[in-house]
PDB file of C-alpha atoms in Angstrom:
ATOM      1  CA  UNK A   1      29.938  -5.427   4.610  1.00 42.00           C
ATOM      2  CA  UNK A   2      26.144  -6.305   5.464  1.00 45.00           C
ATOM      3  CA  UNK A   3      26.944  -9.077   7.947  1.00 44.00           C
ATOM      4  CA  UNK A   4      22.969  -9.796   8.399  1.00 46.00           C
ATOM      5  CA  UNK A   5      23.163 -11.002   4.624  1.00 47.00           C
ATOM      6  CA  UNK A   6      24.975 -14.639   4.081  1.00 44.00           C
ATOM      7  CA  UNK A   7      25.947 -16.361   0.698  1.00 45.00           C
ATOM      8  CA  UNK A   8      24.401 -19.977   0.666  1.00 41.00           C
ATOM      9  CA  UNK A   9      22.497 -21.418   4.343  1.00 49.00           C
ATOM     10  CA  UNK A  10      23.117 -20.350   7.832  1.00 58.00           C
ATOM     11  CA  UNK A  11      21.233 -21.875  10.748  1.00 63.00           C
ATOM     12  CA  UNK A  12      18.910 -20.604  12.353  1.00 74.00           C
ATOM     13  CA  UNK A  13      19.903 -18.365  15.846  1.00 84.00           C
ATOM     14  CA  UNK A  14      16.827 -18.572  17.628  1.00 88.00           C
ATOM     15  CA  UNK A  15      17.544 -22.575  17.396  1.00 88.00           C
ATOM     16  CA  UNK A  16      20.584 -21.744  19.216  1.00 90.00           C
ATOM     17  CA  UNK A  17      19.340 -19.039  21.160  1.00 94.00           C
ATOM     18  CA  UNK A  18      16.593 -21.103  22.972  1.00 93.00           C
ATOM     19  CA  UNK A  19      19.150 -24.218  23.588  1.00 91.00           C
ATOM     20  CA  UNK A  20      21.328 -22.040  25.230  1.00 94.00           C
ATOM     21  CA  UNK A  21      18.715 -20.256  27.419  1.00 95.00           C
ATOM     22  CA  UNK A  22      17.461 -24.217  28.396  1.00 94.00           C
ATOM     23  CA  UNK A  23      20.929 -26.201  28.419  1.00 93.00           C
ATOM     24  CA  UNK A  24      23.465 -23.730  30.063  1.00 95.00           C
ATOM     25  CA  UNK A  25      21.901 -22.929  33.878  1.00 96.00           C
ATOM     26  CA  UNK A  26      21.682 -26.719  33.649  1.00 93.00           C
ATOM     27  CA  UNK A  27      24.991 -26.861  33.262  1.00 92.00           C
ATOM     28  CA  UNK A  28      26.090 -24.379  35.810  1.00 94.00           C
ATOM     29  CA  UNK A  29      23.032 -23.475  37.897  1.00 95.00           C
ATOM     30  CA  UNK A  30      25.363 -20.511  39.358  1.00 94.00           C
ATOM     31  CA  UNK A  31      26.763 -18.606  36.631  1.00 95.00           C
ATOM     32  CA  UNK A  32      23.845 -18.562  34.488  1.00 96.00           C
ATOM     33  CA  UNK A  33      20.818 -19.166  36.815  1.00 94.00           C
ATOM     34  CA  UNK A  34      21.843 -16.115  38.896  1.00 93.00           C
ATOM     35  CA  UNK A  35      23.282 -14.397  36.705  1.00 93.00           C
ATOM     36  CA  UNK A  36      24.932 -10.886  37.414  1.00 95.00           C
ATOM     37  CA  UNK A  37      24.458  -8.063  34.914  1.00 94.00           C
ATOM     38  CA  UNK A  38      27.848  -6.971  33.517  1.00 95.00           C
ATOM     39  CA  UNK A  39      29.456 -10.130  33.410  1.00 97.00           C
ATOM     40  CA  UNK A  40      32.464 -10.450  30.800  1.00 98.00           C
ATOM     41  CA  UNK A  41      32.759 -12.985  28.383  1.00 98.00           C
ATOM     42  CA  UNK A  42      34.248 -13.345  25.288  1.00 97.00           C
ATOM     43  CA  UNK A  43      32.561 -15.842  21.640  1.00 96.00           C
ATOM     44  CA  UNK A  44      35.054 -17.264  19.397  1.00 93.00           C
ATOM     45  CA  UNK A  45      33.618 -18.771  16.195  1.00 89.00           C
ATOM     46  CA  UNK A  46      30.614 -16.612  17.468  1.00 90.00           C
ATOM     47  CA  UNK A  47      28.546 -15.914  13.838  1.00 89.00           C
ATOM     48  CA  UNK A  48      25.825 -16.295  13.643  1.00 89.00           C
ATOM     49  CA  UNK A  49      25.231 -15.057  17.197  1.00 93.00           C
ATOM     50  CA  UNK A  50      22.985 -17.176  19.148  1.00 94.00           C
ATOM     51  CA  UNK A  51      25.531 -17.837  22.222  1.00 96.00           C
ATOM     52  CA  UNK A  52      26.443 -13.954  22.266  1.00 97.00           C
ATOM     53  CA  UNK A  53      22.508 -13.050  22.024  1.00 97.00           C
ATOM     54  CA  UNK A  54      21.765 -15.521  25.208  1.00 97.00           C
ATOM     55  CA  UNK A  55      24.043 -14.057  26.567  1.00 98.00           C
ATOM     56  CA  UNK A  56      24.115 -10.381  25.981  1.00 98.00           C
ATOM     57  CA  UNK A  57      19.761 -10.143  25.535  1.00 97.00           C
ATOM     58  CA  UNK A  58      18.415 -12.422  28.347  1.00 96.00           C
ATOM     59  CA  UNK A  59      21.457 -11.943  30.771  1.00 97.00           C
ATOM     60  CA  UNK A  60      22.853  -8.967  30.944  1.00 97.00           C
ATOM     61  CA  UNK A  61      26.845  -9.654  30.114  1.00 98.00           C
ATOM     62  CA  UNK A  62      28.899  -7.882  28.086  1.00 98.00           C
ATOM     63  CA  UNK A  63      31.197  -8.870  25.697  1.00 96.00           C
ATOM     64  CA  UNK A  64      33.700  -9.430  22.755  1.00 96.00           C
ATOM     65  CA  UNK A  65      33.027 -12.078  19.502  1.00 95.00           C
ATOM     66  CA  UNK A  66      34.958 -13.048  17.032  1.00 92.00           C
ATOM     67  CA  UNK A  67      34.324 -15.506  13.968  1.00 91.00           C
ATOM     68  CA  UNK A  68      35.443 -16.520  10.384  1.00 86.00           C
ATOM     69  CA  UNK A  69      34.330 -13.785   8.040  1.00 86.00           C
ATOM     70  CA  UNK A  70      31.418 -14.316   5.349  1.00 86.00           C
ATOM     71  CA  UNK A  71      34.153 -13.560   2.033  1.00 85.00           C
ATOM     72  CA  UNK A  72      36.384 -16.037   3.873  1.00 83.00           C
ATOM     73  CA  UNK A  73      33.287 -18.461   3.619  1.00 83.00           C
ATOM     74  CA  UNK A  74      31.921 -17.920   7.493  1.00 84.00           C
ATOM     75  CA  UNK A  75      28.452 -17.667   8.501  1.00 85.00           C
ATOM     76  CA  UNK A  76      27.342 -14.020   8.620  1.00 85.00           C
ATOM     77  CA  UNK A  77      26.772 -12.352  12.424  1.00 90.00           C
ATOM     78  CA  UNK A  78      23.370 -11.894  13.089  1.00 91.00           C
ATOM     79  CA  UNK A  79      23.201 -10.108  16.555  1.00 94.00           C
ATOM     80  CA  UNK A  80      24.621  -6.853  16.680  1.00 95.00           C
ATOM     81  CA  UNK A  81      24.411  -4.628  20.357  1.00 96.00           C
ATOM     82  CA  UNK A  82      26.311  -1.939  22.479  1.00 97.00           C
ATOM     83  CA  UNK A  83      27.208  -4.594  24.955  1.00 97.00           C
ATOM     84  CA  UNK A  84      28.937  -6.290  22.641  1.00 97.00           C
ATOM     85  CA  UNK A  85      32.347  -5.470  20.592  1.00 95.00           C
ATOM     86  CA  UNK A  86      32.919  -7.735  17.338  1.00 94.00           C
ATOM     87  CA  UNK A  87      35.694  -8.494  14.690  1.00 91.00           C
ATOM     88  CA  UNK A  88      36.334 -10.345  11.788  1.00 90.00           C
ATOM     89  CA  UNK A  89      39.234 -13.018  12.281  1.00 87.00           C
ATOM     90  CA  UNK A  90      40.636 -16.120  10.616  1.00 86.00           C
ATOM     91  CA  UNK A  91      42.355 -17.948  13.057  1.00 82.00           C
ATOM     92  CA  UNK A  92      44.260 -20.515  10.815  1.00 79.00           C
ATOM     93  CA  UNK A  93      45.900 -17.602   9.561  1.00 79.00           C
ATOM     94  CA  UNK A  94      49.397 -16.758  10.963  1.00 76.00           C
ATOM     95  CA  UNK A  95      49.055 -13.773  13.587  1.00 70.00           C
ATOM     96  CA  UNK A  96      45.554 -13.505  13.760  1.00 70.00           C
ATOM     97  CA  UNK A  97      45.306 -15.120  17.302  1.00 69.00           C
ATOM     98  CA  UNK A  98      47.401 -12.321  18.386  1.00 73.00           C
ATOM     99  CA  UNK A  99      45.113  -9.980  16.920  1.00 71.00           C
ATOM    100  CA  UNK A 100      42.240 -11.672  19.301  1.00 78.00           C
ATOM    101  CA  UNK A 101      44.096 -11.115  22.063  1.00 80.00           C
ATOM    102  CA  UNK A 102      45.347  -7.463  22.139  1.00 83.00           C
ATOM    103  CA  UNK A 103      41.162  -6.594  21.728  1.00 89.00           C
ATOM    104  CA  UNK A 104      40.401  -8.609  24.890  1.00 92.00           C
ATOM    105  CA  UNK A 105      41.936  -8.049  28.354  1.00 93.00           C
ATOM    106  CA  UNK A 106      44.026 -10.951  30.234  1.00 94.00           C
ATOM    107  CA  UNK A 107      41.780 -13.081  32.820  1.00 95.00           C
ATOM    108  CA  UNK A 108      38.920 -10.348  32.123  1.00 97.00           C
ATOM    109  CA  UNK A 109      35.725 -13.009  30.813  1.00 97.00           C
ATOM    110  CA  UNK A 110      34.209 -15.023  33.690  1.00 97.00           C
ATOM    111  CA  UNK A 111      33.087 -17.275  30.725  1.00 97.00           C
ATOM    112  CA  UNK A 112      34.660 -18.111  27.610  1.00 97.00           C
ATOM    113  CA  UNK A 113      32.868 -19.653  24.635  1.00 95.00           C
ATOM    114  CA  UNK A 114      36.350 -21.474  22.483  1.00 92.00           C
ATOM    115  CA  UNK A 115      34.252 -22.408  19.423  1.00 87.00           C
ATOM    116  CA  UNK A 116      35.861 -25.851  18.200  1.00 80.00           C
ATOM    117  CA  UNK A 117      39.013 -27.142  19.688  1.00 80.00           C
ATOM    118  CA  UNK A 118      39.649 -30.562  19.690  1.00 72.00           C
ATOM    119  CA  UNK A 119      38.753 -31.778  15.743  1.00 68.00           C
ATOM    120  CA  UNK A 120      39.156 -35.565  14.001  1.00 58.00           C
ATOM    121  CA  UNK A 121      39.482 -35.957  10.325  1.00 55.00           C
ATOM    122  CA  UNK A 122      42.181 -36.634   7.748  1.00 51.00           C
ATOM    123  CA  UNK A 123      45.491 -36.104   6.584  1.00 53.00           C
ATOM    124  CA  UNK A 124      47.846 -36.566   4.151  1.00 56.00           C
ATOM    125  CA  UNK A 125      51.179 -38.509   5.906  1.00 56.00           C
ATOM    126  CA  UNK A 126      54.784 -37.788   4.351  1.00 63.00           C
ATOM    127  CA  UNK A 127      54.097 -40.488   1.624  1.00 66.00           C
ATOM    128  CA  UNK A 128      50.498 -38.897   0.792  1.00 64.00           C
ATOM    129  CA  UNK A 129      48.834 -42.059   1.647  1.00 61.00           C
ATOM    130  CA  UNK A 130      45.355 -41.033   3.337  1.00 61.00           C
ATOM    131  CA  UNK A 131      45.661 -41.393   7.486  1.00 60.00           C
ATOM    132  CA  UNK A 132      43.700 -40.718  10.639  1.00 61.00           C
ATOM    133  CA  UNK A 133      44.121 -37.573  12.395  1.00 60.00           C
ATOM    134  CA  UNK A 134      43.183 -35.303  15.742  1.00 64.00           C
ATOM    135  CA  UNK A 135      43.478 -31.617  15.456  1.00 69.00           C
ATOM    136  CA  UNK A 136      43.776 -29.580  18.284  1.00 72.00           C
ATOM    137  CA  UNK A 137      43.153 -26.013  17.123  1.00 78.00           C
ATOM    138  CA  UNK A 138      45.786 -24.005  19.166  1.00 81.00           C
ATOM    139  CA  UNK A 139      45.023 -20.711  18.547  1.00 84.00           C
ATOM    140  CA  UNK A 140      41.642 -20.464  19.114  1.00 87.00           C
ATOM    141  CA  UNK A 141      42.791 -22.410  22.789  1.00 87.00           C
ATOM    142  CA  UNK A 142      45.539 -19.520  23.848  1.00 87.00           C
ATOM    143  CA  UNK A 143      42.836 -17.067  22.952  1.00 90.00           C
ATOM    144  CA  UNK A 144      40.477 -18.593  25.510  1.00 92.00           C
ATOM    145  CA  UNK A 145      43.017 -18.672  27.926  1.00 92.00           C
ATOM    146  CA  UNK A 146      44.092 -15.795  27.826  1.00 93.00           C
ATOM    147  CA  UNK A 147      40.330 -14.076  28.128  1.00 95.00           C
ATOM    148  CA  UNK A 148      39.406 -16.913  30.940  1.00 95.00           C
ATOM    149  CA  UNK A 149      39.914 -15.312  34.407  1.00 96.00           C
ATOM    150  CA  UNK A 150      40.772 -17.377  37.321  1.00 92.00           C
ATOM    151  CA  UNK A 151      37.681 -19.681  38.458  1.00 91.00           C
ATOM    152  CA  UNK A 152      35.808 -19.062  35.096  1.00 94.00           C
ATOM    153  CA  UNK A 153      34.323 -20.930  33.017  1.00 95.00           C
ATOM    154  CA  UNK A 154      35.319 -22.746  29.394  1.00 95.00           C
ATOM    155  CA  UNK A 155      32.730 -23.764  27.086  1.00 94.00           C
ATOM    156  CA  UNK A 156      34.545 -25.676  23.430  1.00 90.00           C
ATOM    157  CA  UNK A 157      33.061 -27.921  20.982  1.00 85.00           C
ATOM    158  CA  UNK A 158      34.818 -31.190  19.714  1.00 83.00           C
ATOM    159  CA  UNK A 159      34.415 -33.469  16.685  1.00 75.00           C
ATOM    160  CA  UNK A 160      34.048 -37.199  17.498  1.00 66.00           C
ATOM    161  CA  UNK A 161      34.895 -38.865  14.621  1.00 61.00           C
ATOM    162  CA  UNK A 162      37.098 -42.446  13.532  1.00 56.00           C
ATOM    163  CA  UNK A 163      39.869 -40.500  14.056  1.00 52.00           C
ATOM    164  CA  UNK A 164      39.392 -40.288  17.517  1.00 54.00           C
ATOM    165  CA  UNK A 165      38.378 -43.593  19.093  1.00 51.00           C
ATOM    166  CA  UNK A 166      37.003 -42.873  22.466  1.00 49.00           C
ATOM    167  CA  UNK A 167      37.375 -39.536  22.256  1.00 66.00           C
ATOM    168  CA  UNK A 168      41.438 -39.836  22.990  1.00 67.00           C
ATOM    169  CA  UNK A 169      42.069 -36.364  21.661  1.00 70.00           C
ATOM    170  CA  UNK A 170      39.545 -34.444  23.552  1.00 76.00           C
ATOM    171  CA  UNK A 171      40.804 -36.866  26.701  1.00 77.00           C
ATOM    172  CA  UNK A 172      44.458 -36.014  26.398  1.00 77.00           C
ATOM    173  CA  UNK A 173      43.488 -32.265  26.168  1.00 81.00           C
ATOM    174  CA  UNK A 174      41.382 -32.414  29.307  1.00 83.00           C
ATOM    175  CA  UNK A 175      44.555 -34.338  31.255  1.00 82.00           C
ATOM    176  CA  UNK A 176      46.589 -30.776  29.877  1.00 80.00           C
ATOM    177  CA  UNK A 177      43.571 -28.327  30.930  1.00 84.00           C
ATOM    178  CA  UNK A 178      42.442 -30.196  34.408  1.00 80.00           C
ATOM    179  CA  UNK A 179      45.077 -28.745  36.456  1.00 79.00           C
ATOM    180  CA  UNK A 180      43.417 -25.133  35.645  1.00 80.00           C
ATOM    181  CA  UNK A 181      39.693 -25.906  36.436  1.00 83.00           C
ATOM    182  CA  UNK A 182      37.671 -26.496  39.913  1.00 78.00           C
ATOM    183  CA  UNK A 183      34.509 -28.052  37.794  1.00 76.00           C
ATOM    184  CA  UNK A 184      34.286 -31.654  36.855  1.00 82.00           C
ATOM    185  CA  UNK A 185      34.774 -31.429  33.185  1.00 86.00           C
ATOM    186  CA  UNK A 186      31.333 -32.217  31.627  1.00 87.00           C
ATOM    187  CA  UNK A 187      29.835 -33.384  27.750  1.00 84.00           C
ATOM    188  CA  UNK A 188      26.637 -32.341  26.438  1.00 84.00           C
ATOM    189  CA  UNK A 189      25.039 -32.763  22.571  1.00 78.00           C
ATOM    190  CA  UNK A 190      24.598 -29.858  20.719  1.00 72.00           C
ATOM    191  CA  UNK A 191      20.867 -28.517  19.727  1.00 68.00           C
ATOM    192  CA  UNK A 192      20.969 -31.768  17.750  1.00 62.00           C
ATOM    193  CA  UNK A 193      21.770 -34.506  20.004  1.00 57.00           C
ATOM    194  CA  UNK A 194      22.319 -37.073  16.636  1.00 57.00           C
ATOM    195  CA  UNK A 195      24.690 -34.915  15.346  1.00 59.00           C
ATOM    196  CA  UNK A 196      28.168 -33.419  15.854  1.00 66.00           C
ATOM    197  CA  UNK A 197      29.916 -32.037  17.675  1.00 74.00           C
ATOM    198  CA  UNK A 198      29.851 -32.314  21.314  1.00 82.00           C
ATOM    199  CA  UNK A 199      30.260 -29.675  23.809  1.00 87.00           C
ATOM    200  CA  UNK A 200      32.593 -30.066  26.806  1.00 88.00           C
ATOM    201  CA  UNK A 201      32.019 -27.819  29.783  1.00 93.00           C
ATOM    202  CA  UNK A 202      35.348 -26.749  32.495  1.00 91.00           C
TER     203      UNK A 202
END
């Protein structure tokens, strides 16, 4: 498959590409304004590349990426290099997670990019009346655990929405996760600060 070539919109990566370049030694002035060449880290729900090309292009890491494939209605991956190792994977799908992890070594990534994790939206309850929900995506969560090494770094996007007043998803998860992380969990916008998601940084 020609990953560079999408069916319908993608954004645009150099959007991305110069947020992440300005937003993350902001967010941690030591891992990414000194950063060391050789670095691990690991992009799930990568395509179309803009974290993975910060990373890989401007500071020398190395890598593994995954995201949803194009036929499977993903946006295509647009940054292709010898530093870093992709592969098509549906997560929602039953085994794929493992997949994910036998291609990435345990506690190996100083800095873990989870994609979304914490979602709000609806669902159907057991009468198929219409209801509020909060999804908390699982798999794509073991998968960044199991790349994160000790004293790294987790990067994961979450959906404010009606279903989640006050954030009480993304709050309950951080209770869970707090235990595991020295840095005071923080929330930034995305490229778009008037849309969603939100990023939360551990």
């Amino acid at each position: 498959m020609n990953r560079k070539t999408h069916q319908g919109w993608a954004p645009s990566k150099k959007k991305y590409v110069d947020f992440y370049r300005k937003k993350m030694p902001q967010l941690d002035p030591e891992l990414f304004g000194n950063p060391v060449a050789g670095t691990r880290f690991a992009d799930f729900g990568a395509a179309h590349g803009g974290m993975s090309e910060y990373l890989v292009k401007e500071l020398g890491w190395q890598g593994h990426a995954s995201s949803l494939a194009v036929d499977d209605g993903g946006f295509a991956m647009q940054f292709e290099d010898p530093k870093l190792s992709y592969h098509d994977c549906d997560m929602a799908r039953e085994g794929a997670w493992d997949v994910s992890v036998g291609r990435i070594a345990k506690g190996s990534c100083l800095f873990v990019n989870a994609g979304i994790v914490v979602d709000g939206g609806q669902s159907k309850g057991p009468d198929g009346a219409e209801k509020k929900s909060v999804h908390i995506y699982i798999n794509e969560l073991i998968c960044a655990l199991h790349a994160l090494a000790s004293g790294g770094a987790l990067y994961f996007a979450f959906q404010p929405s009606a279903a989640m007043p006050g954030c009480a998803g993304l709050f309950r998860l951080l209770l869970i996760l707090r235990p595991y992380f020295s840095k005071r969990p923080r929330i930034t916008p995305t490229s778009s600060p008037d849309r969603k998601p939100l990023y939360c940084y551990l």
